[in-house]
Structures are given as C-alpha cells and as structure tokens.
mmCIF file of C-alpha atoms in Angstrom:
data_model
loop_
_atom_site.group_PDB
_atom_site.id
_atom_site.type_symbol
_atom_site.label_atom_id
_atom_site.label_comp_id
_atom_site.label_asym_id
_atom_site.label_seq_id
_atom_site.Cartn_x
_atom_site.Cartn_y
_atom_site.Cartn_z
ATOM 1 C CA UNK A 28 5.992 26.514 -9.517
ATOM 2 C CA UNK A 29 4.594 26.167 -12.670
ATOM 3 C CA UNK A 30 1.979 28.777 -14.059
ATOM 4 C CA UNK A 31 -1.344 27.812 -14.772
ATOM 5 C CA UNK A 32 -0.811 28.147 -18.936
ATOM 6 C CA UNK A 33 2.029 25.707 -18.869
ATOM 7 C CA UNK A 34 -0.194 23.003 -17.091
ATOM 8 C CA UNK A 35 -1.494 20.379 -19.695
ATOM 9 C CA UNK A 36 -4.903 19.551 -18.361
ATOM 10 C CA UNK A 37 -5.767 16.614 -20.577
ATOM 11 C CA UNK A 38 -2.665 14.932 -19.426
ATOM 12 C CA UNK A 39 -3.700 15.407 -15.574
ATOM 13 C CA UNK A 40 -7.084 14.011 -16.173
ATOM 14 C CA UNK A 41 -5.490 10.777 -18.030
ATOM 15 C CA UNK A 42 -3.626 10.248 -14.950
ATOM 16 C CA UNK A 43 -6.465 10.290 -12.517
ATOM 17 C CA UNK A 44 -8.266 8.188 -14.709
ATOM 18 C CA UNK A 45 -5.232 5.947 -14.580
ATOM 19 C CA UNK A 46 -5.205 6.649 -10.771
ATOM 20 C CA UNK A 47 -9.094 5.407 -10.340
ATOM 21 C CA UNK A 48 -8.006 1.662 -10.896
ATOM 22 C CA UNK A 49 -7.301 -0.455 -7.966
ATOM 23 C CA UNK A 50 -6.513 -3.619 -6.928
ATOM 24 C CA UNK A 51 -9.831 -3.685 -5.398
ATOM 25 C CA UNK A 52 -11.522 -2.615 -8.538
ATOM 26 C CA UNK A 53 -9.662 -3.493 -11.683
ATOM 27 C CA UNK A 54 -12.210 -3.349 -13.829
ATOM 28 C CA UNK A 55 -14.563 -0.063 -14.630
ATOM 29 C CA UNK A 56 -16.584 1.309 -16.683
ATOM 30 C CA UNK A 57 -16.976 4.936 -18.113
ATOM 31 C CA UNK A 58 -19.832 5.905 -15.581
ATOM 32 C CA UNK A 59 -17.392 4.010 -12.523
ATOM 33 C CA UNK A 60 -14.394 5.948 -13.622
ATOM 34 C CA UNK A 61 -16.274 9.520 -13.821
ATOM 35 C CA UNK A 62 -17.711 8.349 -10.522
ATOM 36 C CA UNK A 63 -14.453 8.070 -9.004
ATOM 37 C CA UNK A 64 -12.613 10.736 -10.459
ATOM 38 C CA UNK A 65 -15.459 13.386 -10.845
ATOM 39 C CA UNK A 66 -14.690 14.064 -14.356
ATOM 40 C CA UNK A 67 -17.637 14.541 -16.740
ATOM 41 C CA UNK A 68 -18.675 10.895 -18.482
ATOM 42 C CA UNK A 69 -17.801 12.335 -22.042
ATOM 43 C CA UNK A 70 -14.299 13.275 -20.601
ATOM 44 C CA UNK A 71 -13.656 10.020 -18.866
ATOM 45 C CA UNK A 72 -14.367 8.306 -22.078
ATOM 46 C CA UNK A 73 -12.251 10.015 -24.327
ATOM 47 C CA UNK A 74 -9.710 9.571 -21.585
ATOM 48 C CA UNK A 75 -10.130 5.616 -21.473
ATOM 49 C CA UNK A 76 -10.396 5.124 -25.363
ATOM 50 C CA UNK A 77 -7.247 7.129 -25.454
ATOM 51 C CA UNK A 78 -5.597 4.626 -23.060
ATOM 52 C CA UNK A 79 -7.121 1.859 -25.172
ATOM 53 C CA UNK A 80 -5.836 3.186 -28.399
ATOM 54 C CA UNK A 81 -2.236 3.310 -27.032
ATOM 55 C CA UNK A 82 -2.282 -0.098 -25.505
ATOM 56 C CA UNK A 83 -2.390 0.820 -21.936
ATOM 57 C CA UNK A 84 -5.997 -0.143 -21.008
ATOM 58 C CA UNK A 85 -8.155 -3.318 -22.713
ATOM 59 C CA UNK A 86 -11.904 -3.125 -23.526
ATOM 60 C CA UNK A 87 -14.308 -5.523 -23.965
ATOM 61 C CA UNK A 88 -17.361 -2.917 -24.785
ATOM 62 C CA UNK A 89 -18.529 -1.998 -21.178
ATOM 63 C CA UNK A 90 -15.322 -2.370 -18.862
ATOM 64 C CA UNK A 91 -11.737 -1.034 -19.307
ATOM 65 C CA UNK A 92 -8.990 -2.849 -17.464
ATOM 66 C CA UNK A 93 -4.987 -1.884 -17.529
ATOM 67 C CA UNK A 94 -2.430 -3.094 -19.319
ATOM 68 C CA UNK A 95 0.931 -4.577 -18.360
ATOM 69 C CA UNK A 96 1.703 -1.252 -20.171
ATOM 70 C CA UNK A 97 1.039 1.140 -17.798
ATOM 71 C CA UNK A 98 3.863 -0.361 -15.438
ATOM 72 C CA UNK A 99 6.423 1.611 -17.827
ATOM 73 C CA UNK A 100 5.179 4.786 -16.055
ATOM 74 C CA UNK A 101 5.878 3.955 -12.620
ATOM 75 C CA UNK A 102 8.021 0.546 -12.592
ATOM 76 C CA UNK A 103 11.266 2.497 -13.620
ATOM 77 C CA UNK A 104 10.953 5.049 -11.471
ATOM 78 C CA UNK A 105 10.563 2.622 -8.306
ATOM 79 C CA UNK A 106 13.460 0.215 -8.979
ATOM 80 C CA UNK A 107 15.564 3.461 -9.525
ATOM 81 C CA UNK A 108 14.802 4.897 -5.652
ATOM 82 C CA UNK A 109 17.702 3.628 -3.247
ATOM 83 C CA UNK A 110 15.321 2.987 -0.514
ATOM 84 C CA UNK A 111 13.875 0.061 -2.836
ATOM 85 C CA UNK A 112 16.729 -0.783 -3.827
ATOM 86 C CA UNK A 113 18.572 -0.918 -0.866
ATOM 87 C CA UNK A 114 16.001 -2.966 1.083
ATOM 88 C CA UNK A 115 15.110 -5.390 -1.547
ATOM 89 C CA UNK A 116 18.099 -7.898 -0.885
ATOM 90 C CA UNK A 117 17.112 -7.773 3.269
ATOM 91 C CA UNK A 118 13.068 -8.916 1.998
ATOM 92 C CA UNK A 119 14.863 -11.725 0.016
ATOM 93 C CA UNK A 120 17.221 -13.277 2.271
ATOM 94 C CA UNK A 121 14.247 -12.271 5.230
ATOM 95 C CA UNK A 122 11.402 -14.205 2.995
ATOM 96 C CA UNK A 123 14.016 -16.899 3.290
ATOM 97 C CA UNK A 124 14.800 -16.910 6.651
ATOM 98 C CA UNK A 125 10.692 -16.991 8.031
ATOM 99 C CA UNK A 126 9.301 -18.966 4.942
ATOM 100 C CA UNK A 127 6.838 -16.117 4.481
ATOM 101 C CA UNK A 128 6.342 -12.852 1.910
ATOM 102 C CA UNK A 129 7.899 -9.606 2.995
ATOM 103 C CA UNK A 130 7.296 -6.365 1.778
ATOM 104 C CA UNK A 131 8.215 -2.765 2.382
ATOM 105 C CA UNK A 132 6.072 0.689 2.018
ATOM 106 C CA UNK A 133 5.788 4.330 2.406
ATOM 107 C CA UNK A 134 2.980 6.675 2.893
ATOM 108 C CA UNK A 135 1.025 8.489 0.426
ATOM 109 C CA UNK A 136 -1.409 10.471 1.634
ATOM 110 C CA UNK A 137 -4.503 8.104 2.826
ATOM 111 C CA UNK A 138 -2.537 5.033 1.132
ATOM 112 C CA UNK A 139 0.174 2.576 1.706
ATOM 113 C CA UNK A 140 2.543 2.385 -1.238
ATOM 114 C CA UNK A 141 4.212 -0.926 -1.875
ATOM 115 C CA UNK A 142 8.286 -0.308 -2.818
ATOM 116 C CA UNK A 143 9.763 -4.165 -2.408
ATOM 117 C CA UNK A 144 8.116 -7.486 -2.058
ATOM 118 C CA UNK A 145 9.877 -10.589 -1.927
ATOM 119 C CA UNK A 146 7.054 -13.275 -1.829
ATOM 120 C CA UNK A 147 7.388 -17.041 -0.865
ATOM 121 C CA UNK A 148 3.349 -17.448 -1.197
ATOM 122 C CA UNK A 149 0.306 -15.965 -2.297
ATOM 123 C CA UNK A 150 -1.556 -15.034 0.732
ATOM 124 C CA UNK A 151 -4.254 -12.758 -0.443
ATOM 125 C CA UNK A 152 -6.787 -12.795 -3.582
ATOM 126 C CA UNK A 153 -5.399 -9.770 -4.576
ATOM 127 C CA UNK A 154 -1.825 -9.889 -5.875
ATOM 128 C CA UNK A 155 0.684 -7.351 -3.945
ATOM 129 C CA UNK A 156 3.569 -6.098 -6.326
ATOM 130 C CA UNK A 157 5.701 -3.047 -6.212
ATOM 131 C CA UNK A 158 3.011 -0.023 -6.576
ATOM 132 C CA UNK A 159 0.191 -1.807 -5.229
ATOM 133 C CA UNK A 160 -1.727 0.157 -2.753
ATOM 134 C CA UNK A 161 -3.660 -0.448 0.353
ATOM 135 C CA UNK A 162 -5.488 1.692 2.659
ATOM 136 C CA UNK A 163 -3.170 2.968 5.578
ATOM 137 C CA UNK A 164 -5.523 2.608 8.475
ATOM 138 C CA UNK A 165 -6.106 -1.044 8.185
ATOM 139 C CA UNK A 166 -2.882 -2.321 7.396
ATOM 140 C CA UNK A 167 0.021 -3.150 10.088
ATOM 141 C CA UNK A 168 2.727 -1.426 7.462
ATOM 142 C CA UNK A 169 0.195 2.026 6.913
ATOM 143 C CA UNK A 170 -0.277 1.854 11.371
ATOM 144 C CA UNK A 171 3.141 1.805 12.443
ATOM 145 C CA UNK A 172 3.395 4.926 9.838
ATOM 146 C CA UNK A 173 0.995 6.318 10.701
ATOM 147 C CA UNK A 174 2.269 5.658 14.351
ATOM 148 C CA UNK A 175 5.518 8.001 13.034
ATOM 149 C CA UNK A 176 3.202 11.274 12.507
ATOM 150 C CA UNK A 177 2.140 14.062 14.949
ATOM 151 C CA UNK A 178 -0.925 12.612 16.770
ATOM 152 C CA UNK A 179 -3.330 15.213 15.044
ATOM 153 C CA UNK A 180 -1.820 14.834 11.545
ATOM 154 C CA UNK A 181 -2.059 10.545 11.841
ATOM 155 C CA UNK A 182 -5.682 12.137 13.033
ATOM 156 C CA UNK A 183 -6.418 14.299 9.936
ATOM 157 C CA UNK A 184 -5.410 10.710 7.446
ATOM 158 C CA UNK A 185 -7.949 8.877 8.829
ATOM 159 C CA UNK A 186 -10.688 11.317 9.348
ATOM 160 C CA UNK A 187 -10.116 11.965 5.428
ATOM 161 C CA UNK A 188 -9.525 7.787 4.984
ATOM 162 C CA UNK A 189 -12.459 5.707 3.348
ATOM 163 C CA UNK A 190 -13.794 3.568 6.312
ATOM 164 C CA UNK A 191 -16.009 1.545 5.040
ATOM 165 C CA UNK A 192 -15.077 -1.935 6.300
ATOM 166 C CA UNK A 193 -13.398 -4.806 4.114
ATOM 167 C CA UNK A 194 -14.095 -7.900 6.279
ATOM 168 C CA UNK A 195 -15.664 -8.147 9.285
ATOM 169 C CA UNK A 196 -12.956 -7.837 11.399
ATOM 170 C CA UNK A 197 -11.925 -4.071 10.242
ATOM 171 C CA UNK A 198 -12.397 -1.578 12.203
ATOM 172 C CA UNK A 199 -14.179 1.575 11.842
ATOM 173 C CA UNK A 200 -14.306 3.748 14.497
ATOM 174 C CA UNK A 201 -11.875 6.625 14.104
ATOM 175 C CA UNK A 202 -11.376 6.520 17.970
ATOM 176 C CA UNK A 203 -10.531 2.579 17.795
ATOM 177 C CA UNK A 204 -7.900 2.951 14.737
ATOM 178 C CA UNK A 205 -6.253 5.836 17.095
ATOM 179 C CA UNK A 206 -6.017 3.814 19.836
ATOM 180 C CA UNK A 207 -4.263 0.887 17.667
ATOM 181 C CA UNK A 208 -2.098 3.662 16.156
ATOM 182 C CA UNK A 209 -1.235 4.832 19.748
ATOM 183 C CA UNK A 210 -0.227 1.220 20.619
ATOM 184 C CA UNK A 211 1.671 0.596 17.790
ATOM 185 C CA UNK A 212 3.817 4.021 18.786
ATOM 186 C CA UNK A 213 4.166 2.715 22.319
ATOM 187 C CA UNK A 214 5.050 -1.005 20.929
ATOM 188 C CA UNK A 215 7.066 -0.263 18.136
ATOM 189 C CA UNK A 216 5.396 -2.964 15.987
ATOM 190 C CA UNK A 217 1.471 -3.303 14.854
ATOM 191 C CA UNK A 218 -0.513 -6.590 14.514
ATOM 192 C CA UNK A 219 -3.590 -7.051 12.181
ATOM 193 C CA UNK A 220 -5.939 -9.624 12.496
ATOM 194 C CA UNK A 221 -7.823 -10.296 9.504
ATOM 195 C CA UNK A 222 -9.090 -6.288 9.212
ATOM 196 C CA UNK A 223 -7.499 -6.198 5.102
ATOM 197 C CA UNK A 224 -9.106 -9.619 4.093
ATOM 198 C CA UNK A 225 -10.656 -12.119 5.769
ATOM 199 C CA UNK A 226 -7.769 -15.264 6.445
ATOM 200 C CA UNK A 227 -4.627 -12.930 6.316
ATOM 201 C CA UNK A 228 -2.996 -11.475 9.574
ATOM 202 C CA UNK A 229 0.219 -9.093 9.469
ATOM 203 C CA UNK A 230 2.910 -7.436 11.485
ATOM 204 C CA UNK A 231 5.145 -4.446 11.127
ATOM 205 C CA UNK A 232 7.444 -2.607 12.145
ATOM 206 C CA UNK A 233 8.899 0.989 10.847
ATOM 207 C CA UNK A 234 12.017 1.079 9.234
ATOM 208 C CA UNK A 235 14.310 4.306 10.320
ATOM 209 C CA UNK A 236 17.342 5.701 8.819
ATOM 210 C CA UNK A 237 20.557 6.563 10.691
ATOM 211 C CA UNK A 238 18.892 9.664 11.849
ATOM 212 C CA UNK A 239 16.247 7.912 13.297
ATOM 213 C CA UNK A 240 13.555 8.808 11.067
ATOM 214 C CA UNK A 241 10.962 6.990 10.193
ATOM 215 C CA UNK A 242 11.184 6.143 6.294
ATOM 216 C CA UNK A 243 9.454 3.219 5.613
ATOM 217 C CA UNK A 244 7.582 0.334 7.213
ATOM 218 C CA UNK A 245 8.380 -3.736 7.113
ATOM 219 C CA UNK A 246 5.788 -6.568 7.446
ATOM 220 C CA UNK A 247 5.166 -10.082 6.735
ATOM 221 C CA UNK A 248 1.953 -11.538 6.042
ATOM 222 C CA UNK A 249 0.528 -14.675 6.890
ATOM 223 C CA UNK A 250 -2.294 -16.807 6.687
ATOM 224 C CA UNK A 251 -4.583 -17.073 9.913
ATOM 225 C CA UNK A 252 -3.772 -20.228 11.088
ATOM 226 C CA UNK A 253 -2.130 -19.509 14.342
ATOM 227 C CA UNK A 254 -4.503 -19.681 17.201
ATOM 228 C CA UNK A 255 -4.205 -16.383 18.526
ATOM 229 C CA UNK A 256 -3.063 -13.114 16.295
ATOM 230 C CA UNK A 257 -0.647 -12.179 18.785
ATOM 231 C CA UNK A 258 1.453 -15.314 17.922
ATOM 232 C CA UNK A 259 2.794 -13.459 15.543
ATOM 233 C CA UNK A 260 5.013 -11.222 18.124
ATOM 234 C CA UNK A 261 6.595 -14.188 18.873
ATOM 235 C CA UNK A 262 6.721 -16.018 15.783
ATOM 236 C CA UNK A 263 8.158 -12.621 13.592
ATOM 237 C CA UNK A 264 8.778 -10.022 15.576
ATOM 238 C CA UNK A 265 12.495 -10.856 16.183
ATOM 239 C CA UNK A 266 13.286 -11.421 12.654
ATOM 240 C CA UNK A 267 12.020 -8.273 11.348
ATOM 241 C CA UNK A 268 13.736 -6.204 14.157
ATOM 242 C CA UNK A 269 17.097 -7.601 13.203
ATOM 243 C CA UNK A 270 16.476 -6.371 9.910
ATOM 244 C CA UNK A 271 15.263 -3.209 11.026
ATOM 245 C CA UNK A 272 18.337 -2.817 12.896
ATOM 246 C CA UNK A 273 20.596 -3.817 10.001
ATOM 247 C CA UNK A 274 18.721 -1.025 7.689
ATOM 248 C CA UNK A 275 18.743 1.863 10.595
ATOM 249 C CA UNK A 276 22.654 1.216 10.400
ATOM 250 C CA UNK A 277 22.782 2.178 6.096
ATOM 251 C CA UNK A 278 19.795 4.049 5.382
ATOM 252 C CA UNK A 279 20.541 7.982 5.365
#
C-alpha cells in the first residue's frame, strides 16, 4: 500500500470530479459538482477548468459537460479485459438472434457497470455504451448480482443505494427490492418492468464461469409493448440461457 506522501491529491479530486457526471446528469455546474463530490466550490472549479483546458470537459459559462476525450481513460482499459472481450461476439450474434440490444455488466459497489453492448435499437433516452452506469437495485442485470452476494452484504448495497425513485414504477422499499433479489436467486433470472425508465422492461440472467461463480450478468432490453412483463420469460429467457451456458463452459 502506498504511503500517504506518495498519494497525489489533486489528481484524486480530478477523478471524482470526473466521477460526478452521469448519464442522468451530464451537464453540471461548479456548485452541482462540489455538491456531489463534497469538494470545496473553489476546488471543484479549478478542477473543471483544468478538464476544460485539456479538452476533456466543454463549457459554455455556467455548465461543464465531458468530452469524447475522457473515454481514453477508461475505453482502453475495458476492451483490454477478457471478460469483455470474450463475451462481446455471444451479445452480437445474440442481438441477432432476438432482434433486440444485449449487454453485459459487473458490480461496482452501489452501481452496475456496463462491459459489452451490442445494440439493434435505441430503447432508452439515455444512451447505454461500454462504462455507462446504472443503479444496481433497479436494474434486472445489478438484481441477479446482487442475487450472487451473501443475503446481508446484497443488504448493506442497497441500504447504502440512492432510492429515490426514477419512474413510477421503481420501487423503494428496501424490504420489496430484497424480496425481488430473493426471487431472482430462487429463479435464476430477474424481470423489470418499467422501474429504470418509464417504456423499457428487461431481463437477466448471471453469467458464471467454469467454477460456477458468478462474474457477470446478461440482459436484453425491450420496449413495453408486450402485454404482461412476464412475457418476457418466455419471449428471452431461453435465448439468454443458451448463451449463459455457452459462456459457463469458457469463462475461468
């Protein structure tokens, strides 16, 4: 570990400020990005007009968004881990096969972190690329791993998780998101209904290795136009445990 003199502390607080932009929130100002990181305002500006200067954030004179840019700091470092690349040929030839966007993740923490996408249609306003995050309790990919964990530590994620609901539809109640994490353990696959954004239902399933751990988590999205959200067992289900089965067979 290293000591506390060879830490460079203006470099950790440019990457929470970098950090503080989401897909939900693209676009902040100095006052929203010391609000969300807790840095001081002077320090959160120096931080964004350092970002600006370099070409990794634009600004208009109130709001900062990112650049293109910044995807040289994480972008290599994705397509370079062999769980992305291994899966990413199964989400193409998948996306194929169903007529609808795939996409694999991992957990981080309270988050779901996108590692492969192969998309055949934009079904949400936001757009979903490698890196994107979502919060793990309402998503089908962030249940079925959370599904994976000891009861109490899936417990601990969303007691820490923002809960603060994104459509009608999500839910809220710690004691309702266990109970769809316990059924998604028992099931083996998770269905949302409309809890991310309004229009968009999902289904997941985890992804295990040859040792039968749980190292990642499958889904397809799709618009909300079946009659009932549990159409989507029979509609996808199938599909993405074939391909679950195929991975389980190569990934160590």
């Amino acid at each position: 570990m290293a000591n506390k003199s060879d830490i460079v502390g203006s470099l950790a607080k440019g990457l929470q400020v970098i950090e503080a932009f989401r897909a939900e929130q693209p676009r902040m100002s100095i006052s929203d990005v010391a609000t969300v990181t807790g840095l001081d305002r002077a320090t959160a500006r120096r931080c964004l007009l350092t970002l600006h200067e370099l070409g990794y954030a634009d600004y208009d004179g109130k709001f900062f968004t990112l650049t293109a840019r910044v995807l040289r700091l994480g972008m290599g470092a994705l397509a370079a881990m062999p769980l992305a690349q291994v899966v990413q040929p199964w989400l193409d030839q998948l996306s194929e096969r169903i007529g609808q966007s795939t996409s694999v993740s991992i957990l981080d923490g309270t988050e779901i972190v996108y590692l492969a996408r192969a998309a055949q249609r934009r079904v949400m306003s936001i757009g979903l690329m490698p890196g994107s995050r979502l919060a793990a309790h309402r998503t089908s990919m962030g249940r079925v791993l959370l599904a994976a964990l000891p009861e109490a530590d899936a417990r601990a994620i969303i007691e820490a998780s923002d809960l603060t609901p994104r459509t009608p539809y999500s839910l809220t109640d710690p004691a309702d998101i266990m109970s769809r994490i316990a059924a998604a353990r028992r099931d083996g696959y998770c269905v949302i209904d409309q809890e991310v954004e309004q229009g968009l239902r999902s289904i997941a399933v985890p992804i295990y290795s040859v040792h039968d751990r749980v190292v990642a988590a499958l889904n397809t999205g799709v618009a909300a136009v079946q009659a009932d959200a549990g159409d989507l067992v029979g509609l996808y289900l199938e599909p993405l445990l074939k391909v679950q089965d195929g991975l389980r067979r190569v990934l160590r």
